Amino acid sequence: MKYYQPEKECASVEEIRAWQSEKLVKQVKHAYDNVPYYRDLMDKQGVKPEDIRSIDDLHKLPFISKYDLREAYPYGFLAVDKSEVVRIHSTSGTTGRRVIAFYTQHDVDLWEECCARAIVAAGGDKNDVVQVAYGYGLFTGGAGLHGGSHKVGSMTLPMSSGNTERQIQFMQDLGSTILCCTPSYAAYIGEVLKNMGLEPNKDIHLKAGIFGAEPWTEEMRRGIEKSLGIKAYDIYGLTEISGPGVAFECSEQKGMHINEDHFIAEIINPETGEVLPEGTKGELVFTCLDKEAFPMIRYRTRDICVLKREKCSCGRTFIKMAKPMGRSDDMLIIRGVNVFPSQIETVLLEQGYQPNYRIEVDRVDNNDTLDVFVEVTSDDISDTVKDITVKEKELAMAIRNMIGIGAKIHLVPIGSIERSEGKAKRVIDRRKLID
Ligand code: DLL
């Protein structure tokens, strides 16, 4: 199998570090010579390309942040002549000005190979029918998995997101075996399938799903696996670093292997920038090793997670990243307490609710308020008002136990919370709207 490459994916740590060192030296020189903005960053830090001789010198280099990419918008980080660029993609720009990433043909090929590895790790090969229900366009989800599926040689269905009944129709008619979309959309497809009176493994024949682009919990994974009759694999990536496929899950489903032949991962303390030892929670930082158009060196992702190198039953030795809890800027500070929406989701799903919820934060009379709207499950519809009140109180208690502060729970009828076809928007922070 061309996209399972044991000579790379199962190499020894020494081999991996040797490739990384060799590539890092070249990549830093490429960025210094061709990106004036980056040259300034290095000069300000007092470091020259000659100072970087191996991966042990990585810590000497400055970080790049989203702030820098915005300052240099649109072409400031482009390291090749425009005539070499064959594609752009872009972030959604929900937290400020968009970031545009550029790709040469070589960059597109490497990115698609990373996605091909993810498909192969999820059991895919040329006999599979891969339904790509990530959005196509500026978002990298559709194009990345589409390209990966082509490389594997699978029959690729470029569905894009949305039109859920048509998605299910294609699954039935063409016998799709692998579904690629966001986990929130996968959960919604499962719900529609049920509402249509169809059953997994009978009316549709999916075997695997490759889901990412947003945080999702283990509880949500189990729910999706059940509703679609599949094994659900996580995939991670970000536009600035290429797109999906920076890391992918194998059959062990315990963390995602980072494609270490193309990227170096570090975890830092987000406050001080200090590099933290393996196994410590902190901000994920990536260095690309093979980029031509858009070299990113020590790029701060703002994703909070943990790295661990451990023996994996699949044989791969590439370091694993745990599921990111969300971006540091997704973290809510409510009454002085740090809260990740994923913690609330864990409680809801543990208590048997569906992943259809909305979190609203506001400030009333100088006090932060936290309201969680969650749909009742179908069995609850006949419940009396009294039962509902008891359930709301139980849920509030469970959330307090998890995050340390109280929340007001609102159980709302099924279907009243908007479903997502791409990345779910689950938090409304009205304090930000006021500021
Ligand atoms: O979301 C790329 C992607 C597409 C990844 C399809 C996986 C599948 P952006 O739109 O630039 O790129 O958003 C990147 O999404 O920094 C994380 O905060 C979040 N994210 C991506 N994958 C995961 C994941 C794409 N598996 C941002 N788990 C990242 C949790 C994820 N968060």
Short mmCIF file of C-alpha atoms and ligand atoms in Angstrom, two decimals:
data_model
loop_
_atom_site.label_atom_id
_atom_site.label_comp_id
_atom_site.label_asym_id
_atom_site.label_seq_id
_atom_site.Cartn_x
_atom_site.Cartn_y
_atom_site.Cartn_z
CA MET A 1 0.00 0.00 0.00
CA LYS A 2 1.68 3.16 -1.24
CA TYR A 3 0.28 5.41 1.50
CA TYR A 4 1.20 3.18 4.37
CA GLN A 5 4.95 3.79 4.49
CA PRO A 6 6.43 1.76 7.35
CA GLU A 7 9.97 2.86 6.48
CA LYS A 8 8.85 6.33 7.53
CA GLU A 9 5.81 5.86 9.77
CA CYS A 10 7.51 3.14 11.84
CA ALA A 11 11.04 4.59 11.87
CA SER A 12 13.10 4.85 15.06
CA VAL A 13 13.11 8.11 17.02
CA GLU A 14 16.77 8.61 16.03
CA GLU A 15 15.91 8.31 12.35
CA ILE A 16 12.98 10.69 12.68
CA ARG A 17 15.12 13.29 14.48
CA ALA A 18 17.84 12.96 11.85
CA TRP A 19 15.42 13.72 8.98
CA GLN A 20 13.87 16.53 10.95
CA SER A 21 17.26 18.10 11.66
CA GLU A 22 18.32 17.93 8.04
CA LYS A 23 15.08 19.39 6.73
CA LEU A 24 14.84 22.06 9.44
CA VAL A 25 18.17 23.59 8.43
CA LYS A 26 16.98 23.94 4.83
CA GLN A 27 13.50 25.16 5.75
CA VAL A 28 14.82 27.93 8.01
CA LYS A 29 17.19 29.13 5.30
CA HIS A 30 14.36 29.09 2.76
CA ALA A 31 12.13 31.21 5.02
CA TYR A 32 14.94 33.60 6.00
CA ASP A 33 16.01 34.16 2.40
CA ASN A 34 12.53 34.55 0.92
CA VAL A 35 10.21 35.99 3.57
CA PRO A 36 11.32 39.48 4.68
CA TYR A 37 8.78 39.50 7.52
CA TYR A 38 10.25 36.27 8.90
CA ARG A 39 13.82 37.53 8.38
CA ASP A 40 12.92 40.52 10.59
CA LEU A 41 11.53 38.21 13.28
CA MET A 42 14.76 36.18 13.28
CA ASP A 43 16.94 39.29 13.25
CA LYS A 44 15.02 40.75 16.20
CA GLN A 45 15.62 37.49 18.06
CA GLY A 46 19.31 37.70 17.15
CA VAL A 47 19.39 34.35 15.35
CA LYS A 48 20.78 33.59 11.89
CA PRO A 49 20.14 30.53 9.70
CA GLU A 50 23.73 29.34 10.42
CA ASP A 51 22.80 29.05 14.12
CA ILE A 52 20.32 26.31 13.28
CA ARG A 53 22.27 23.07 12.82
CA SER A 54 19.81 20.51 14.16
CA ILE A 55 16.46 20.07 15.87
CA ASP A 56 18.22 20.86 19.17
CA ASP A 57 18.46 24.48 17.98
CA LEU A 58 14.73 24.78 17.31
CA HIS A 59 14.10 26.65 20.58
CA LYS A 60 16.33 29.51 19.38
CA LEU A 61 13.83 30.43 16.67
CA PRO A 62 11.03 32.97 17.13
CA PHE A 63 7.38 31.90 17.16
CA ILE A 64 5.00 32.86 14.38
CA SER A 65 1.47 33.69 15.51
CA LYS A 66 -1.79 34.46 13.83
CA TYR A 67 -1.02 38.11 14.62
CA ASP A 68 2.02 37.93 12.30
CA LEU A 69 0.00 36.34 9.51
CA ARG A 70 -2.57 39.10 9.78
CA GLU A 71 0.11 41.79 9.80
CA ALA A 72 1.66 40.29 6.69
CA TYR A 73 -1.71 39.76 4.93
CA PRO A 74 -2.08 38.80 2.13
CA TYR A 75 1.29 38.05 0.51
CA GLY A 76 3.78 38.78 3.31
CA PHE A 77 4.60 35.12 4.06
CA LEU A 78 4.68 33.93 0.46
CA ALA A 79 8.15 32.44 -0.08
CA VAL A 80 8.01 31.71 -3.83
CA ASP A 81 7.17 33.69 -6.93
CA LYS A 82 3.41 34.01 -7.48
CA SER A 83 3.80 32.10 -10.73
CA GLU A 84 4.73 28.98 -8.70
CA VAL A 85 1.48 29.09 -6.69
CA VAL A 86 -1.25 26.74 -7.89
CA ARG A 87 -3.80 27.07 -5.06
CA ILE A 88 -4.88 29.06 -2.05
CA HIS A 89 -7.08 28.16 0.91
CA SER A 90 -8.23 30.33 3.74
CA THR A 91 -9.40 30.25 7.35
CA SER A 92 -12.94 31.32 8.03
CA GLY A 93 -11.84 34.55 9.71
CA THR A 94 -14.26 34.18 12.62
CA THR A 95 -11.63 35.46 15.07
CA GLY A 96 -10.45 38.36 12.93
CA ARG A 97 -9.02 38.91 9.47
CA ARG A 98 -8.79 35.77 7.35
CA VAL A 99 -5.46 34.01 6.84
CA ILE A 100 -4.61 32.98 3.29
CA ALA A 101 -2.35 29.94 2.81
CA PHE A 102 -0.54 29.38 -0.50
CA TYR A 103 0.44 26.08 -2.13
CA THR A 104 2.79 25.08 -4.93
CA GLN A 105 2.09 21.79 -6.72
CA HIS A 106 4.69 20.14 -4.46
CA ASP A 107 2.84 21.48 -1.38
CA VAL A 108 -0.53 20.17 -2.64
CA ASP A 109 1.02 16.74 -3.31
CA LEU A 110 2.51 16.47 0.17
CA TRP A 111 -0.72 17.59 1.78
CA GLU A 112 -2.77 15.07 -0.20
CA GLU A 113 -0.30 12.33 0.72
CA CYS A 114 -0.89 13.14 4.40
CA CYS A 115 -4.63 12.81 3.83
CA ALA A 116 -4.08 9.57 1.91
CA ARG A 117 -2.22 8.19 4.95
CA ALA A 118 -5.24 9.06 7.09
CA ILE A 119 -7.61 7.22 4.74
CA VAL A 120 -5.35 4.15 4.63
CA ALA A 121 -5.03 4.18 8.44
CA ALA A 122 -8.85 4.11 8.59
CA GLY A 123 -8.80 0.94 6.49
CA GLY A 124 -9.32 2.59 3.08
CA ASP A 125 -8.00 1.37 -0.26
CA LYS A 126 -8.85 1.59 -3.95
CA ASN A 127 -11.95 -0.56 -3.49
CA ASP A 128 -13.55 2.00 -1.20
CA VAL A 129 -16.19 4.57 -2.02
CA VAL A 130 -15.23 7.73 -0.16
CA GLN A 131 -17.98 10.27 0.40
CA VAL A 132 -16.44 13.67 1.06
CA ALA A 133 -19.02 15.74 2.94
CA TYR A 134 -16.65 18.40 4.23
CA GLY A 135 -17.24 21.80 2.69
CA TYR A 136 -15.43 22.45 -0.61
CA GLY A 137 -14.07 25.90 -1.43
CA LEU A 138 -11.74 28.03 0.67
CA PHE A 139 -12.06 25.59 3.60
CA THR A 140 -9.39 22.88 3.40
CA GLY A 141 -11.62 19.97 4.51
CA GLY A 142 -13.21 19.11 1.16
CA ALA A 143 -10.13 19.61 -1.01
CA GLY A 144 -7.79 17.78 1.40
CA LEU A 145 -9.77 14.57 1.82
CA HIS A 146 -10.77 14.68 -1.86
CA GLY A 147 -7.12 14.81 -2.91
CA GLY A 148 -6.19 12.10 -0.42
CA SER A 149 -8.93 9.82 -1.68
CA HIS A 150 -7.75 10.32 -5.29
CA LYS A 151 -4.21 9.40 -4.30
CA VAL A 152 -5.45 6.20 -2.63
CA GLY A 153 -7.39 5.46 -5.82
CA SER A 154 -10.78 5.21 -4.09
CA MET A 155 -13.97 6.20 -5.86
CA THR A 156 -14.38 9.78 -4.62
CA LEU A 157 -17.79 11.39 -4.16
CA PRO A 158 -17.27 15.19 -4.02
CA MET A 159 -20.52 15.88 -2.16
CA SER A 160 -19.49 18.92 -0.10
CA SER A 161 -21.56 19.53 3.04
CA GLY A 162 -25.33 19.94 3.27
CA ASN A 163 -28.37 18.46 1.54
CA THR A 164 -28.43 15.63 4.03
CA GLU A 165 -31.13 13.49 2.45
CA ARG A 166 -29.18 13.56 -0.82
CA GLN A 167 -26.05 12.49 1.10
CA ILE A 168 -27.95 9.47 2.40
CA GLN A 169 -29.39 8.73 -1.04
CA PHE A 170 -25.86 8.60 -2.50
CA MET A 171 -24.68 6.40 0.37
CA GLN A 172 -27.46 3.96 -0.47
CA ASP A 173 -27.19 4.12 -4.27
CA LEU A 174 -23.38 4.04 -4.59
CA GLY A 175 -22.59 2.02 -1.48
CA SER A 176 -20.30 4.55 0.20
CA THR A 177 -17.92 2.86 2.62
CA ILE A 178 -16.05 5.83 4.14
CA LEU A 179 -17.63 9.12 5.18
CA CYS A 180 -15.51 12.25 5.66
CA CYS A 181 -17.10 15.27 7.38
CA THR A 182 -17.13 17.17 10.65
CA PRO A 183 -18.21 15.11 13.68
CA SER A 184 -21.18 17.43 14.28
CA TYR A 185 -22.35 16.81 10.72
CA ALA A 186 -21.82 13.06 11.09
CA ALA A 187 -24.02 13.12 14.20
CA TYR A 188 -26.68 14.99 12.25
CA ILE A 189 -26.52 12.55 9.33
CA GLY A 190 -27.06 9.73 11.87
CA GLU A 191 -30.11 11.54 13.21
CA VAL A 192 -31.62 12.07 9.75
CA LEU A 193 -30.93 8.44 8.84
CA LYS A 194 -32.94 7.35 11.85
CA ASN A 195 -35.75 9.79 11.10
CA MET A 196 -35.93 8.37 7.56
CA GLY A 197 -36.51 4.94 9.10
CA LEU A 198 -33.21 3.60 7.72
CA GLU A 199 -30.74 1.37 9.54
CA PRO A 200 -26.94 1.28 9.48
CA ASN A 201 -25.36 -1.94 8.15
CA LYS A 202 -28.62 -2.73 6.40
CA ASP A 203 -29.72 0.26 4.33
CA ILE A 204 -26.28 1.88 4.18
CA HIS A 205 -22.89 0.19 4.21
CA LEU A 206 -20.42 2.64 5.70
CA LYS A 207 -17.52 1.02 7.56
CA ALA A 208 -15.50 4.04 8.67
CA GLY A 209 -15.69 7.79 9.14
CA ILE A 210 -12.85 10.33 9.14
CA PHE A 211 -14.00 13.23 11.25
CA GLY A 212 -12.24 16.39 12.38
CA ALA A 213 -11.98 20.18 12.05
CA GLU A 214 -13.58 20.76 15.47
CA PRO A 215 -13.25 19.40 18.99
CA TRP A 216 -15.35 16.30 19.75
CA THR A 217 -15.47 14.04 22.74
CA GLU A 218 -15.13 10.26 23.18
CA GLU A 219 -18.81 10.16 24.12
CA MET A 220 -19.67 11.80 20.81
CA ARG A 221 -17.51 9.26 18.99
CA ARG A 222 -19.45 6.39 20.54
CA GLY A 223 -22.77 8.02 19.59
CA ILE A 224 -21.71 8.49 15.94
CA GLU A 225 -20.27 4.96 15.70
CA LYS A 226 -23.60 3.56 16.86
CA SER A 227 -25.86 5.71 14.71
CA LEU A 228 -23.88 5.09 11.50
CA GLY A 229 -22.60 1.56 12.22
CA ILE A 230 -18.96 2.53 11.70
CA LYS A 231 -15.57 2.97 13.31
CA ALA A 232 -14.97 6.73 13.68
CA TYR A 233 -11.42 8.08 13.21
CA ASP A 234 -10.21 11.51 14.25
CA ILE A 235 -8.20 13.71 11.88
CA TYR A 236 -6.51 17.00 12.72
CA GLY A 237 -5.04 19.88 10.82
CA LEU A 238 -5.18 23.59 10.21
CA THR A 239 -5.09 25.81 7.15
CA GLU A 240 -1.84 27.54 8.11
CA ILE A 241 0.05 24.21 8.27
CA SER A 242 -1.64 22.76 5.11
CA GLY A 243 -5.09 21.51 6.17
CA PRO A 244 -6.40 18.12 7.38
CA GLY A 245 -3.88 15.30 7.67
CA VAL A 246 -1.27 16.97 9.88
CA ALA A 247 -2.24 14.17 12.28
CA PHE A 248 -4.54 11.17 11.94
CA GLU A 249 -5.84 8.32 14.01
CA CYS A 250 -5.04 4.64 13.51
CA SER A 251 -7.15 1.60 14.46
CA GLU A 252 -6.09 1.94 18.11
CA GLN A 253 -8.16 5.18 18.32
CA LYS A 254 -6.02 6.55 21.12
CA GLY A 255 -4.62 9.82 19.87
CA MET A 256 -3.51 10.98 16.43
CA HIS A 257 -0.11 10.24 14.89
CA ILE A 258 1.56 13.44 13.71
CA ASN A 259 3.20 13.11 10.29
CA GLU A 260 6.65 13.71 11.74
CA ASP A 261 8.47 13.37 8.44
CA HIS A 262 6.80 16.67 7.44
CA PHE A 263 6.13 18.46 10.73
CA ILE A 264 7.81 18.98 14.09
CA ALA A 265 5.42 19.35 17.02
CA GLU A 266 6.19 21.08 20.32
CA ILE A 267 4.08 21.88 23.38
CA ILE A 268 4.67 25.21 25.06
CA ASN A 269 3.37 27.11 28.04
CA PRO A 270 0.99 29.58 26.32
CA GLU A 271 1.80 32.31 28.84
CA THR A 272 5.60 32.16 28.80
CA GLY A 273 6.49 30.35 25.57
CA GLU A 274 8.61 27.85 27.54
CA VAL A 275 8.85 24.42 25.88
CA LEU A 276 7.17 21.80 28.08
CA PRO A 277 8.17 18.16 28.48
CA GLU A 278 6.30 15.41 26.67
CA GLY A 279 3.07 14.45 28.40
CA THR A 280 2.37 17.99 29.69
CA LYS A 281 -0.71 19.89 28.60
CA GLY A 282 -0.04 23.12 26.73
CA GLU A 283 -0.25 24.93 23.40
CA LEU A 284 0.63 23.00 20.28
CA VAL A 285 3.28 24.54 18.01
CA PHE A 286 4.14 23.25 14.53
CA THR A 287 7.14 23.63 12.29
CA CYS A 288 6.66 22.61 8.67
CA LEU A 289 9.67 20.89 7.14
CA ASP A 290 8.84 20.65 3.44
CA LYS A 291 6.82 23.73 2.58
CA GLU A 292 7.70 25.74 -0.51
CA ALA A 293 5.05 28.48 -0.73
CA PHE A 294 4.08 29.10 2.88
CA PRO A 295 6.80 28.07 5.32
CA MET A 296 5.54 28.04 8.89
CA ILE A 297 8.23 27.73 11.55
CA ARG A 298 7.17 27.39 15.20
CA TYR A 299 3.60 28.39 14.37
CA ARG A 300 1.46 28.76 17.49
CA THR A 301 -1.80 26.94 16.86
CA ARG A 302 -3.50 28.02 20.11
CA ASP A 303 -4.81 24.45 20.36
CA ILE A 304 -4.43 23.03 23.83
CA CYS A 305 -3.38 19.39 23.98
CA VAL A 306 -0.80 16.81 25.07
CA LEU A 307 1.87 14.95 23.05
CA LYS A 308 2.93 11.39 23.83
CA ARG A 309 5.34 9.04 22.14
CA GLU A 310 4.31 5.53 23.05
CA LYS A 311 4.28 2.11 21.51
CA CYS A 312 1.22 1.81 19.31
CA SER A 313 -0.40 -1.48 18.36
CA CYS A 314 -0.49 -0.31 14.72
CA GLY A 315 3.33 -0.24 14.66
CA ARG A 316 3.61 3.45 13.85
CA THR A 317 6.20 5.35 15.87
CA PHE A 318 5.13 8.89 14.97
CA ILE A 319 4.35 10.86 18.12
CA LYS A 320 0.69 11.10 19.06
CA MET A 321 -1.37 14.13 19.99
CA ALA A 322 -4.38 13.74 22.26
CA LYS A 323 -7.71 15.16 21.12
CA PRO A 324 -7.32 18.93 21.38
CA MET A 325 -9.64 20.37 24.03
CA GLY A 326 -10.25 23.37 21.81
CA ARG A 327 -8.31 26.52 21.07
CA SER A 328 -7.05 28.64 23.90
CA ASP A 329 -9.30 31.37 22.49
CA ASP A 330 -12.33 29.00 22.70
CA MET A 331 -11.69 28.80 26.42
CA LEU A 332 -14.29 30.74 28.38
CA ILE A 333 -13.39 32.49 31.60
CA ILE A 334 -16.59 32.46 33.62
CA ARG A 335 -16.54 33.95 37.09
CA GLY A 336 -12.77 33.60 37.00
CA VAL A 337 -12.87 29.89 36.16
CA ASN A 338 -11.44 28.46 32.91
CA VAL A 339 -14.09 26.45 31.08
CA PHE A 340 -13.78 24.54 27.81
CA PRO A 341 -17.06 23.88 25.97
CA SER A 342 -15.85 20.28 25.46
CA GLN A 343 -16.07 19.72 29.26
CA ILE A 344 -19.76 20.61 29.19
CA GLU A 345 -20.28 18.37 26.15
CA THR A 346 -18.71 15.45 28.01
CA VAL A 347 -21.21 15.83 30.85
CA LEU A 348 -24.21 16.13 28.52
CA LEU A 349 -23.31 13.01 26.59
CA GLU A 350 -22.43 11.04 29.72
CA GLN A 351 -25.90 11.86 31.01
CA GLY A 352 -27.46 10.41 27.86
CA TYR A 353 -28.25 13.63 25.97
CA GLN A 354 -27.51 14.16 22.27
CA PRO A 355 -24.72 16.53 21.16
CA ASN A 356 -27.29 19.22 20.33
CA TYR A 357 -26.66 22.07 22.72
CA ARG A 358 -25.89 25.76 22.92
CA ILE A 359 -23.90 27.52 25.59
CA GLU A 360 -24.71 31.16 26.30
CA VAL A 361 -22.55 33.36 28.49
CA ASP A 362 -23.54 36.85 29.50
CA ARG A 363 -22.81 39.45 32.16
CA VAL A 364 -25.70 40.70 34.26
CA ASP A 365 -25.12 43.27 37.03
CA ASN A 366 -21.36 42.59 36.80
CA ASN A 367 -21.87 38.84 37.29
CA ASP A 368 -21.13 36.25 34.62
CA THR A 369 -24.05 33.98 33.78
CA LEU A 370 -23.86 30.54 32.15
CA ASP A 371 -26.91 29.07 30.42
CA VAL A 372 -26.87 25.69 28.71
CA PHE A 373 -29.66 24.83 26.29
CA VAL A 374 -29.92 21.13 25.52
CA GLU A 375 -32.53 19.13 23.69
CA VAL A 376 -34.57 16.54 25.55
CA THR A 377 -34.15 13.05 24.14
CA SER A 378 -37.17 11.53 22.40
CA ASP A 379 -38.07 9.39 25.43
CA ASP A 380 -38.41 12.51 27.52
CA ILE A 381 -41.11 14.12 25.43
CA SER A 382 -43.89 12.72 27.58
CA ASP A 383 -42.20 13.86 30.80
CA THR A 384 -44.09 16.11 33.12
CA VAL A 385 -42.90 19.62 33.92
CA LYS A 386 -41.85 18.35 37.35
CA ASP A 387 -39.66 15.63 35.83
CA ILE A 388 -38.07 18.14 33.50
CA THR A 389 -37.20 20.39 36.45
CA VAL A 390 -35.59 17.46 38.27
CA LYS A 391 -33.59 16.58 35.16
CA GLU A 392 -32.44 20.17 34.77
CA LYS A 393 -31.27 20.22 38.37
CA GLU A 394 -29.42 16.90 37.98
CA LEU A 395 -27.67 18.16 34.90
CA ALA A 396 -26.73 21.44 36.59
CA MET A 397 -25.21 19.45 39.44
CA ALA A 398 -23.20 17.23 37.08
CA ILE A 399 -21.89 20.29 35.24
CA ARG A 400 -20.93 21.95 38.52
CA ASN A 401 -19.00 18.81 39.48
CA MET A 402 -17.10 18.93 36.18
CA ILE A 403 -16.28 22.64 35.83
CA GLY A 404 -16.64 23.94 39.37
CA ILE A 405 -19.30 26.54 38.70
CA GLY A 406 -23.07 26.45 38.38
CA ALA A 407 -25.05 26.69 35.14
CA LYS A 408 -28.71 27.26 34.43
CA ILE A 409 -30.01 24.38 32.31
CA HIS A 410 -32.83 24.74 29.81
CA LEU A 411 -34.19 21.50 28.39
CA VAL A 412 -35.72 22.41 25.02
CA PRO A 413 -37.74 20.38 22.48
CA ILE A 414 -36.02 18.17 19.93
CA GLY A 415 -35.05 19.98 16.75
CA SER A 416 -35.00 23.46 18.32
CA ILE A 417 -31.20 23.76 18.29
CA GLU A 418 -29.71 24.49 14.90
CA ARG A 419 -27.82 21.54 13.34
CA SER A 420 -24.40 21.98 11.80
CA GLU A 421 -23.27 20.88 8.35
CA GLY A 422 -19.72 22.12 8.93
CA LYS A 423 -18.04 23.31 12.12
CA ALA A 424 -20.65 23.61 14.87
CA LYS A 425 -21.09 27.01 16.50
CA ARG A 426 -22.10 26.11 20.02
CA VAL A 427 -21.08 29.08 22.11
CA ILE A 428 -22.57 32.56 22.22
CA ASP A 429 -20.56 34.84 24.46
CA ARG A 430 -22.62 38.01 24.77
CA ARG A 431 -19.91 39.65 26.88
CA LYS A 432 -17.73 39.81 23.77
CA LEU A 433 -20.58 41.35 21.78
CA ILE A 434 -20.81 44.11 24.41
CA ASP A 435 -17.04 44.80 24.65
O1 DLL B 1 -10.27 22.59 10.26
C1 DLL B 1 -8.64 21.59 8.79
C2 DLL B 1 -9.36 20.30 8.88
C3 DLL B 1 -10.31 19.97 7.95
C4 DLL B 1 -9.01 19.38 9.87
C5 DLL B 1 -10.96 18.73 8.00
C6 DLL B 1 -9.62 18.14 9.94
C7 DLL B 1 -10.59 17.82 9.01
P1 DLL B 1 -9.07 25.31 9.98
O2 DLL B 1 -10.39 25.69 9.45
O3 DLL B 1 -7.92 26.22 9.70
O4 DLL B 1 -8.61 23.91 9.41
O5 DLL B 1 -9.21 25.11 11.54
C8 DLL B 1 -8.16 24.60 12.29
O6 DLL B 1 -9.69 23.50 13.83
O7 DLL B 1 -6.55 24.73 14.98
C9 DLL B 1 -8.32 23.23 15.72
O8 DLL B 1 -8.67 24.24 16.64
C10 DLL B 1 -9.58 22.74 15.02
N1 DLL B 1 -9.44 21.31 14.68
C11 DLL B 1 -9.06 20.76 13.52
N2 DLL B 1 -9.10 19.41 13.60
C12 DLL B 1 -9.49 19.12 14.87
C13 DLL B 1 -9.70 17.91 15.58
C14 DLL B 1 -9.29 22.73 9.57
N3 DLL B 1 -9.57 16.73 15.03
C15 DLL B 1 -8.60 24.42 13.73
N4 DLL B 1 -10.07 18.02 16.88
C16 DLL B 1 -7.51 23.79 14.58
C17 DLL B 1 -10.22 19.21 17.49
C18 DLL B 1 -9.69 20.33 15.56
N5 DLL B 1 -10.05 20.37 16.85
#
